mmCIF file of C-alpha atoms in Angstrom:
data_model
loop_
_atom_site.group_PDB
_atom_site.id
_atom_site.type_symbol
_atom_site.label_atom_id
_atom_site.label_comp_id
_atom_site.label_asym_id
_atom_site.label_seq_id
_atom_site.Cartn_x
_atom_site.Cartn_y
_atom_site.Cartn_z
ATOM 1 C CA MET W 319 -88.823 -10.523 6.194
ATOM 2 C CA GLN W 320 -87.644 -13.241 3.567
ATOM 3 C CA SER W 321 -86.016 -10.884 1.426
ATOM 4 C CA LEU W 322 -83.949 -9.374 4.332
ATOM 5 C CA SER W 323 -83.025 -12.952 5.503
ATOM 6 C CA VAL W 324 -81.569 -13.783 1.804
ATOM 7 C CA SER W 325 -79.901 -10.366 1.130
ATOM 8 C CA ALA W 326 -77.900 -10.332 4.260
ATOM 9 C CA PRO W 327 -76.049 -13.565 3.897
ATOM 10 C CA ALA W 328 -75.227 -12.486 0.178
ATOM 11 C CA THR W 329 -73.670 -9.034 1.311
ATOM 12 C CA ILE W 330 -71.561 -10.990 4.049
ATOM 13 C CA VAL W 331 -70.304 -13.496 1.362
ATOM 14 C CA SER W 332 -69.473 -10.623 -1.052
ATOM 15 C CA GLN W 333 -67.674 -8.632 1.483
ATOM 16 C CA THR W 334 -65.641 -11.767 2.631
ATOM 17 C CA HIS W 335 -64.734 -12.650 -1.084
ATOM 18 C CA HIS W 336 -63.328 -8.956 -1.523
ATOM 19 C CA SER W 337 -61.503 -8.999 1.662
ATOM 20 C CA LEU W 338 -59.744 -12.334 0.596
ATOM 21 C CA SER W 339 -58.982 -11.050 -2.734
ATOM 22 C CA ASN W 340 -57.236 -7.893 -1.121
ATOM 23 C CA ARG W 341 -55.201 -10.215 1.206
ATOM 24 C CA GLN W 342 -54.024 -12.477 -1.610
ATOM 25 C CA ARG W 343 -52.923 -9.555 -3.572
ATOM 26 C CA ARG W 344 -50.810 -8.154 -0.754
ATOM 27 C CA SER W 345 -49.515 -11.647 -0.249
ATOM 28 C CA THR W 346 -48.702 -11.644 -3.725
ATOM 29 C CA ARG W 347 -46.742 -8.568 -3.847
ATOM 30 C CA PHE W 348 -44.952 -9.279 -0.466
ATOM 31 C CA SER W 349 -43.798 -12.580 -2.179
ATOM 32 C CA ALA W 350 -42.516 -10.869 -5.212
ATOM 33 C CA VAL W 351 -40.504 -8.362 -3.087
ATOM 34 C CA GLN W 352 -39.204 -11.095 -0.896
ATOM 35 C CA GLN W 353 -38.023 -13.079 -3.843
ATOM 36 C CA GLU W 354 -36.148 -10.231 -5.462
ATOM 37 C CA SER W 355 -34.344 -9.433 -2.221
ATOM 38 C CA THR W 356 -33.538 -13.250 -1.954
ATOM 39 C CA SER W 357 -32.110 -13.190 -5.601
ATOM 40 C CA ARG W 358 -29.927 -10.093 -4.958
ATOM 41 C CA LEU W 359 -28.446 -11.552 -1.702
ATOM 42 C CA SER W 360 -27.883 -14.704 -3.593
ATOM 43 C CA PHE W 361 -26.058 -13.092 -6.324
ATOM 44 C CA SER W 362 -23.869 -11.024 -3.884
ATOM 45 C CA ARG W 363 -22.951 -14.329 -2.065
ATOM 46 C CA ASN W 364 -21.983 -16.221 -5.233
ATOM 47 C CA ALA W 365 -20.289 -13.412 -6.999
ATOM 48 C CA SER W 366 -16.494 -13.438 -7.447
ATOM 49 C CA PRO W 367 -14.576 -11.543 -4.775
ATOM 50 C CA THR W 368 -12.474 -10.132 -7.387
ATOM 51 C CA ALA W 369 -15.498 -8.601 -9.343
ATOM 52 C CA LEU W 370 -16.863 -7.147 -5.993
ATOM 53 C CA THR W 371 -13.532 -5.632 -4.617
ATOM 54 C CA THR W 372 -11.741 -4.341 -7.768
ATOM 55 C CA ARG W 373 -14.304 -1.656 -8.872
ATOM 56 C CA ALA W 374 -13.983 0.607 -5.724
ATOM 57 C CA PRO W 375 -9.963 0.448 -5.635
ATOM 58 C CA ALA W 376 -9.867 1.175 -9.304
ATOM 59 C CA ARG W 377 -12.038 4.281 -9.008
ATOM 60 C CA PHE W 378 -10.129 5.185 -6.057
ATOM 61 C CA THR W 379 -6.762 4.966 -7.652
ATOM 62 C CA ALA W 380 -8.100 6.945 -10.916
ATOM 63 C CA ALA W 381 -9.326 9.659 -8.678
ATOM 64 C CA LYS W 382 -6.106 9.837 -6.661
ATOM 65 C CA GLN W 383 -3.902 9.931 -9.775
ATOM 66 C CA THR W 384 -6.288 12.681 -11.236
ATOM 67 C CA ARG W 385 -5.901 14.661 -8.157
ATOM 68 C CA ASN W 386 -2.058 14.289 -7.995
ATOM 69 C CA ASN W 387 -1.700 15.420 -11.570
ATOM 70 C CA LEU W 388 -3.900 18.329 -11.007
ATOM 71 C CA ARG W 389 -2.127 19.354 -7.839
ATOM 72 C CA SER W 390 1.277 19.266 -9.416
ATOM 73 C CA THR W 391 0.087 21.139 -12.521
ATOM 74 C CA LEU W 392 -1.451 23.922 -10.299
ATOM 75 C CA LYS W 393 1.726 24.064 -8.330
ATOM 76 C CA VAL W 394 4.094 24.453 -11.558
ATOM 77 C CA PHE W 395 1.829 26.770 -13.290
ATOM 78 C CA ALA W 396 0.731 28.936 -10.496
ATOM 79 C CA SER W 397 0.555 32.659 -10.931
ATOM 80 C CA ASP W 398 4.031 33.073 -9.509
ATOM 81 C CA GLY W 399 5.418 30.655 -11.972
ATOM 82 C CA PRO W 400 7.549 27.557 -11.666
ATOM 83 C CA GLU W 401 10.111 27.249 -8.791
ATOM 84 C CA ILE W 402 13.465 27.965 -10.293
ATOM 85 C CA ALA W 403 16.834 27.861 -8.444
ATOM 86 C CA SER W 404 19.118 30.986 -8.258
ATOM 87 C CA PRO W 405 22.395 30.904 -9.877
ATOM 88 C CA GLU W 406 24.159 30.720 -6.578
ATOM 89 C CA GLU W 407 22.204 27.366 -6.033
ATOM 90 C CA VAL W 408 23.001 26.025 -9.294
ATOM 91 C CA LYS W 409 26.843 26.723 -8.606
ATOM 92 C CA GLY W 410 26.314 25.064 -5.239
ATOM 93 C CA GLN W 411 25.520 21.746 -6.802
ATOM 94 C CA TRP W 412 29.071 21.450 -7.956
ATOM 95 C CA SER W 413 31.757 20.515 -5.611
ATOM 96 C CA MET W 414 35.486 19.721 -5.794
ATOM 97 C CA PHE W 415 34.917 15.858 -5.594
ATOM 98 C CA SER W 416 31.442 15.593 -7.332
ATOM 99 C CA GLN W 417 29.180 16.950 -10.053
ATOM 100 C CA PRO W 418 25.481 16.817 -10.350
ATOM 101 C CA LEU W 419 23.218 14.970 -12.779
ATOM 102 C CA VAL W 420 21.856 17.523 -15.145
ATOM 103 C CA LEU W 421 18.452 16.183 -16.363
ATOM 104 C CA ASP W 422 17.367 17.774 -19.610
ATOM 105 C CA VAL W 423 13.454 17.019 -19.785
ATOM 106 C CA ARG W 424 12.845 18.858 -23.022
ATOM 107 C CA ASP W 425 11.522 17.069 -26.111
ATOM 108 C CA LEU W 426 14.398 15.308 -28.358
ATOM 109 C CA ASP W 427 13.486 17.819 -31.041
ATOM 110 C CA GLU W 428 14.122 20.874 -28.768
ATOM 111 C CA ARG W 429 17.347 19.569 -27.606
ATOM 112 C CA LEU W 430 18.489 18.812 -31.262
ATOM 113 C CA ASP W 431 17.432 22.428 -32.506
ATOM 114 C CA GLU W 432 20.772 24.185 -32.870
ATOM 115 C CA ASN W 433 19.342 27.475 -31.569
ATOM 116 C CA ASN W 434 18.681 25.781 -28.226
ATOM 117 C CA PRO W 435 21.721 25.596 -25.841
ATOM 118 C CA ILE W 436 22.748 22.568 -24.133
ATOM 119 C CA VAL W 437 24.425 22.000 -20.839
ATOM 120 C CA LYS W 438 27.503 19.849 -21.312
ATOM 121 C CA GLY W 439 27.365 16.521 -19.752
ATOM 122 C CA SER W 440 23.543 16.695 -19.402
ATOM 123 C CA VAL W 441 21.148 13.878 -20.018
ATOM 124 C CA ASN W 442 17.978 14.025 -21.997
ATOM 125 C CA VAL W 443 14.835 12.163 -20.703
ATOM 126 C CA PRO W 444 11.759 14.051 -22.015
ATOM 127 C CA LEU W 445 9.116 14.617 -19.623
ATOM 128 C CA ASN W 446 6.139 14.680 -22.253
ATOM 129 C CA MET W 447 4.630 11.600 -23.441
ATOM 130 C CA ASP W 448 4.997 11.104 -27.157
ATOM 131 C CA GLY W 449 5.616 14.947 -27.661
ATOM 132 C CA ALA W 450 2.036 15.887 -26.058
ATOM 133 C CA LYS W 451 2.137 19.041 -24.025
ATOM 134 C CA GLN W 452 1.494 18.745 -20.255
ATOM 135 C CA SER W 453 -1.667 20.895 -20.741
ATOM 136 C CA GLU W 454 -2.925 18.335 -23.283
ATOM 137 C CA ARG W 455 -1.743 15.267 -21.561
ATOM 138 C CA ALA W 456 -0.290 15.258 -18.076
ATOM 139 C CA THR W 457 2.662 12.854 -17.604
ATOM 140 C CA THR W 458 2.179 10.627 -14.431
ATOM 141 C CA LEU W 459 4.968 9.923 -11.823
ATOM 142 C CA GLU W 460 4.913 6.178 -12.895
ATOM 143 C CA GLU W 461 5.311 7.013 -16.507
ATOM 144 C CA PHE W 462 8.231 9.262 -15.777
ATOM 145 C CA ARG W 463 9.812 6.881 -13.256
ATOM 146 C CA THR W 464 9.605 4.066 -16.180
ATOM 147 C CA LYS W 465 11.448 6.499 -18.490
ATOM 148 C CA LEU W 466 14.144 7.289 -16.199
ATOM 149 C CA GLU W 467 14.706 3.565 -15.505
ATOM 150 C CA GLN W 468 14.836 2.663 -19.104
ATOM 151 C CA ALA W 469 17.528 5.548 -19.649
ATOM 152 C CA ALA W 470 19.506 4.082 -16.633
ATOM 153 C CA VAL W 471 20.191 7.596 -15.226
ATOM 154 C CA LEU W 472 18.690 7.220 -11.736
ATOM 155 C CA PRO W 473 21.470 7.405 -9.181
ATOM 156 C CA LYS W 474 21.418 4.934 -6.413
ATOM 157 C CA ASP W 475 22.278 7.594 -3.805
ATOM 158 C CA LYS W 476 19.255 9.561 -2.931
ATOM 159 C CA ASP W 477 21.390 12.439 -1.656
ATOM 160 C CA LYS W 478 22.931 12.826 -5.179
ATOM 161 C CA ALA W 479 22.830 16.258 -6.513
ATOM 162 C CA ILE W 480 20.295 16.679 -9.399
ATOM 163 C CA ILE W 481 19.568 19.844 -11.598
ATOM 164 C CA THR W 482 16.640 19.432 -13.834
ATOM 165 C CA HIS W 483 15.743 21.891 -16.628
ATOM 166 C CA CYS W 484 13.623 22.424 -19.736
ATOM 167 C CA GLY W 485 12.980 25.374 -21.985
ATOM 168 C CA SER W 486 11.909 27.744 -19.373
ATOM 169 C CA GLY W 487 11.392 25.914 -16.090
ATOM 170 C CA GLY W 488 7.592 24.618 -16.080
ATOM 171 C CA ARG W 489 8.634 20.992 -16.952
ATOM 172 C CA GLY W 490 11.718 21.214 -15.074
ATOM 173 C CA ALA W 491 9.698 22.090 -11.991
ATOM 174 C CA LYS W 492 7.292 19.118 -12.489
ATOM 175 C CA ALA W 493 10.419 16.764 -12.936
ATOM 176 C CA MET W 494 11.940 17.909 -9.764
ATOM 177 C CA ASP W 495 8.763 17.151 -7.777
ATOM 178 C CA PHE W 496 8.559 13.868 -9.298
ATOM 179 C CA LEU W 497 12.105 13.184 -8.146
ATOM 180 C CA GLU W 498 11.555 14.351 -4.645
ATOM 181 C CA GLU W 499 8.509 12.023 -4.585
ATOM 182 C CA MET W 500 10.707 9.218 -5.619
ATOM 183 C CA GLY W 501 12.981 10.052 -2.463
ATOM 184 C CA TYR W 502 15.730 12.105 -3.902
ATOM 185 C CA THR W 503 16.542 14.871 -1.374
ATOM 186 C CA ASN W 504 18.956 17.181 -3.181
ATOM 187 C CA VAL W 505 17.160 18.278 -6.415
ATOM 188 C CA ILE W 506 16.661 21.721 -7.885
ATOM 189 C CA ASN W 507 15.225 23.322 -10.923
ATOM 190 C CA GLY W 508 17.631 25.163 -13.047
ATOM 191 C CA GLY W 509 14.996 26.666 -15.317
ATOM 192 C CA SER W 510 16.874 26.584 -18.587
ATOM 193 C CA ALA W 511 20.086 25.289 -20.255
ATOM 194 C CA SER W 512 20.967 29.060 -20.778
ATOM 195 C CA ARG W 513 20.364 29.916 -16.964
ATOM 196 C CA ILE W 514 22.605 26.948 -16.014
ATOM 197 C CA ASN W 515 25.254 27.700 -18.456
ATOM 198 C CA ALA W 516 25.467 31.352 -17.295
ATOM 199 C CA ALA W 517 25.764 30.154 -13.778
ATOM 200 C CA LEU W 518 28.552 27.918 -14.601
ATOM 201 C CA GLU W 519 30.420 30.615 -16.345
ATOM 202 C CA GLU W 520 30.373 32.734 -13.169
ATOM 203 C CA LYS W 521 31.803 29.771 -11.242
ATOM 204 C CA ASP W 522 34.380 29.309 -14.175
ATOM 205 C CA ILE W 523 33.413 25.599 -14.551
ATOM 206 C CA SER W 524 31.460 25.740 -17.703
ATOM 207 C CA GLY W 525 31.579 22.378 -19.537
ATOM 208 C CA ARG W 526 33.006 20.616 -16.297
ATOM 209 C CA GLY W 527 30.717 17.660 -17.185
ATOM 210 C CA THR W 528 33.449 16.612 -19.874
ATOM 211 C CA ALA W 529 36.419 18.473 -18.749
ATOM 212 C CA ASP W 530 38.316 18.299 -15.337
ATOM 213 C CA ALA W 531 39.392 21.820 -15.093
ATOM 214 C CA ALA W 532 39.585 25.063 -17.001
ATOM 215 C CA PRO W 533 42.703 25.879 -18.978
ATOM 216 C CA SER W 534 45.005 28.332 -17.429
ATOM 217 C CA SER W 535 45.516 31.777 -18.972
ATOM 218 C CA ASP W 536 48.728 33.230 -20.619
ATOM 219 C CA GLU W 537 49.526 35.487 -17.648
ATOM 220 C CA ASP W 538 49.200 32.406 -15.341
ATOM 221 C CA GLU W 539 51.729 30.477 -17.375
ATOM 222 C CA GLN W 540 54.193 33.484 -17.755
ATOM 223 C CA GLY W 541 54.027 33.829 -13.925
ATOM 224 C CA SER W 542 54.834 30.145 -13.356
ATOM 225 C CA ASP W 543 58.026 30.663 -15.745
ATOM 226 C CA GLY W 544 59.163 33.555 -13.837
ATOM 227 C CA GLU W 545 58.958 31.628 -10.622
ATOM 228 C CA LEU W 546 60.977 28.765 -12.104
ATOM 229 C CA ALA W 547 63.699 31.010 -13.303
ATOM 230 C CA LEU W 548 64.062 32.687 -9.945
ATOM 231 C CA LEU W 549 64.334 29.282 -8.340
ATOM 232 C CA ILE W 550 67.107 28.249 -10.704
ATOM 233 C CA VAL W 551 69.266 31.339 -10.109
ATOM 234 C CA GLY W 552 68.705 31.080 -6.330
ATOM 235 C CA THR W 553 69.951 27.456 -6.379
ATOM 236 C CA LEU W 554 73.140 28.546 -8.483
ATOM 237 C CA VAL W 555 73.984 31.407 -6.190
ATOM 238 C CA GLY W 556 73.623 29.112 -3.132
ATOM 239 C CA THR W 557 75.844 26.537 -4.715
ATOM 240 C CA VAL W 558 78.593 29.087 -5.587
ATOM 241 C CA VAL W 559 78.696 30.670 -2.060
ATOM 242 C CA LEU W 560 78.692 27.032 -0.558
ATOM 243 C CA LEU W 561 81.758 26.123 -2.781
ATOM 244 C CA GLY W 562 83.745 29.522 -1.619
ATOM 245 C CA VAL W 563 83.096 28.602 2.061
ATOM 246 C CA ILE W 564 84.603 25.100 1.340
ATOM 247 C CA THR W 565 87.530 26.423 -0.368
ATOM 248 C CA ALA W 566 88.285 28.847 2.275
ATOM 249 C CA PHE W 567 88.691 26.193 4.815
ATOM 250 C CA LEU W 568 90.919 24.138 2.629
#
C-alpha cells in the first residue's frame, strides 16, 4: 500500500511536467511565427512606395512591348507576305497640288549601293537599329518615332500621303504599321523603290519629287508651232478683209 501511495503521485507529477513541456514548445513555435508575420508586415509598411509599385508596371510594360513586337512581326512576315500597295494605289498618292512623303527605311549602305534604285525625292530613315535585322533585334515603336523626329520628316498633317518602302516590303510594312499607330491615316507600303518607280513611269510623273512636270515631246512642240502659224495667217487675212471693206465705203 505504501508503494502505491508513493508511485501514484510521482506518475502524476511526471505527466504534468510532460504536458507543460509540450505546451511551452507550442507556445514558442507560435511566438516565432507571430514574430515573423509582424516583421513582414512592418517591412511592407515601411518600404518605399516606389519600390513597391515600380516592379509590376515595369514587368507589365516589358511584356506589352514584347507582345506588340511579336504581333507586328507576325503580321508582316505571315505566310501571305507583307501588305504591299498596288501600282494604282501608289499613283493615287500623287495629286495635282501635292506629292507624298516617300520614306525609304532601308539601311544606309543599301541605299548607297549603286545597284539599288532610289525614288527621287525620297527620305532615308532606316528602320533597323544599328544595322541589326528585325529577326535579330526588332525595332520598337518609340525607337522608330525617335528616329523620325531626329530626321525632322514627320508631317504635322496626319492626313498627309505617305509611302514607305524598303528592299522588298517587309520593313516597309512594319514602318507603315508604326506610322498608323502614330495617328497617320493615309499611309501605304510601296514595297520597293523599283515598284514605286515603275508605277510613277506609268503615271508619267517619275522624278516628280524634284521636277514640276515632264518635258513635252517633239511632236507636241511641232503641233504648237503649227497652231501658232495658222493663228497668224488668220489674223492677217482678217485684217486685209477689214481694210478692203473700209476702203469700199470711202
